[in-house]
Amino acid sequence: AQLPSETGPVSIIVAPARHHWRNVPPGMMGMERSWFKNNNVLIEGLGRLVARRPGLKVLMVFFECGQEVALSKDLIERCGLTARVKWLPIQCKLAMKEYFNAADVVCDQFHPGIAAFGAVVGEALACGKPVISNLNRETNAEAFPVLPPILHATEPAQVEAHLERLIDDQTY
């Protein structure tokens, strides 16, 4: 990926969620809440940030997993992010740890209807990385007396704001 020539480090964002955000596959009707990851929210949020700050050095790492990878690639192109995105084949859990360790930020799913979070959040937090994802505070408060330090987002503007803050404040 060819990144802008602005000085400074490249911020690496790792997003391992499978790509499902528009269509419900056959046999999955009624399971939209657990199926969709709303990858479009992340792509659009980064697109908004880069449109405002075209010199920003950022690399998004996605994994080719899910039935809507082609839709995500099309949206990435429409958002002007193609040069800032690297696609990799899906990885095993052991390899993902290395990607989380290399990341500046890890992003998971953004669907507002998902009540719980999966392994990505815990694994990224265990690697000491900030995580942007949907955190249903009401549902998770029942399980966790202290909620995990996840930056909540279900809309592109929220993703944009969190990414900008994390990229600008490398001490987070």
Tab-separated table of C-alpha atoms in Angstrom, residues 54-129:
chain	number	residue	atom	x	y	z
A	54	PRO	CA	-5.611	13.281	3.564
A	55	GLY	CA	-1.996	13.334	4.803
A	56	LEU	CA	-2.778	10.961	7.656
A	57	LYS	CA	-0.593	7.852	7.565
A	58	VAL	CA	-2.846	4.964	8.395
A	59	LEU	CA	-2.995	1.353	7.252
A	60	MET	CA	-6.125	-0.748	7.761
A	61	VAL	CA	-5.615	-4.515	7.833
A	62	PHE	CA	-8.644	-6.599	6.892
A	63	PHE	CA	-8.935	-10.355	6.519
A	64	GLU	CA	-10.683	-11.967	3.557
A	65	CYS	CA	-13.388	-13.673	5.553
A	66	GLY	CA	-17.125	-13.492	5.071
A	67	GLN	CA	-19.642	-13.448	2.278
A	68	GLU	CA	-19.410	-9.707	1.634
A	69	VAL	CA	-15.693	-9.107	1.153
A	70	ALA	CA	-16.439	-7.825	-2.366
A	71	LEU	CA	-18.944	-5.303	-0.967
A	72	SER	CA	-16.348	-4.100	1.544
A	73	LYS	CA	-13.718	-3.768	-1.195
A	74	ASP	CA	-16.154	-1.729	-3.294
A	75	LEU	CA	-16.955	0.566	-0.351
A	76	ILE	CA	-13.232	0.953	0.399
A	77	GLU	CA	-12.687	2.096	-3.185
A	78	ARG	CA	-15.636	4.516	-3.060
A	79	CYS	CA	-14.276	5.976	0.202
A	80	GLY	CA	-10.841	6.503	-1.393
A	81	LEU	CA	-9.120	4.076	0.958
A	82	THR	CA	-7.770	1.420	-1.427
A	83	ALA	CA	-4.128	2.488	-0.993
A	84	ARG	CA	-4.552	2.427	2.791
A	85	VAL	CA	-5.959	-1.091	3.083
A	86	LYS	CA	-4.141	-4.400	3.116
A	87	TRP	CA	-6.124	-7.614	2.696
A	88	LEU	CA	-4.799	-10.835	4.169
A	89	PRO	CA	-6.119	-14.385	4.196
A	90	ILE	CA	-7.901	-15.446	7.365
A	91	GLN	CA	-5.426	-16.408	10.094
A	92	CYS	CA	-5.391	-18.880	12.968
A	93	LYS	CA	-5.706	-17.632	16.566
A	94	LEU	CA	-1.969	-17.917	17.196
A	95	ALA	CA	-1.143	-15.759	14.176
A	96	MET	CA	-3.812	-13.213	15.115
A	97	LYS	CA	-1.957	-12.513	18.344
A	98	GLU	CA	0.952	-11.249	16.253
A	99	TYR	CA	-1.343	-8.949	14.273
A	100	PHE	CA	-2.885	-7.613	17.482
A	101	ASN	CA	0.584	-6.971	18.911
A	102	ALA	CA	1.588	-5.073	15.746
A	103	ALA	CA	-1.594	-2.973	15.742
A	104	ASP	CA	-2.054	0.486	17.163
A	105	VAL	CA	-5.825	-0.051	17.290
A	106	VAL	CA	-8.013	-3.149	16.959
A	107	CYS	CA	-11.574	-2.821	15.665
A	108	ASP	CA	-14.254	-5.480	15.936
A	109	GLN	CA	-17.976	-5.292	15.126
A	110	PHE	CA	-20.300	-2.293	15.125
A	111	HIS	CA	-23.815	-3.718	14.918
A	112	PRO	CA	-25.983	-2.046	17.584
A	113	GLY	CA	-28.070	-5.193	18.040
A	114	ILE	CA	-25.234	-7.428	19.215
A	115	ALA	CA	-25.412	-7.626	22.981
A	116	ALA	CA	-22.121	-9.388	23.703
A	117	PHE	CA	-18.577	-9.200	22.438
A	118	GLY	CA	-16.475	-12.060	21.151
A	119	ALA	CA	-12.912	-13.266	21.481
A	120	VAL	CA	-11.373	-10.450	19.414
A	121	VAL	CA	-12.078	-7.905	22.147
A	122	GLY	CA	-10.541	-9.967	24.948
A	123	GLU	CA	-7.546	-11.023	22.873
A	124	ALA	CA	-6.794	-7.458	21.741
A	125	LEU	CA	-7.169	-6.100	25.282
A	126	ALA	CA	-4.841	-8.862	26.533
A	127	CYS	CA	-2.276	-7.562	24.032
A	128	GLY	CA	-2.675	-4.092	25.547
A	129	LYS	CA	-4.375	-2.576	22.498
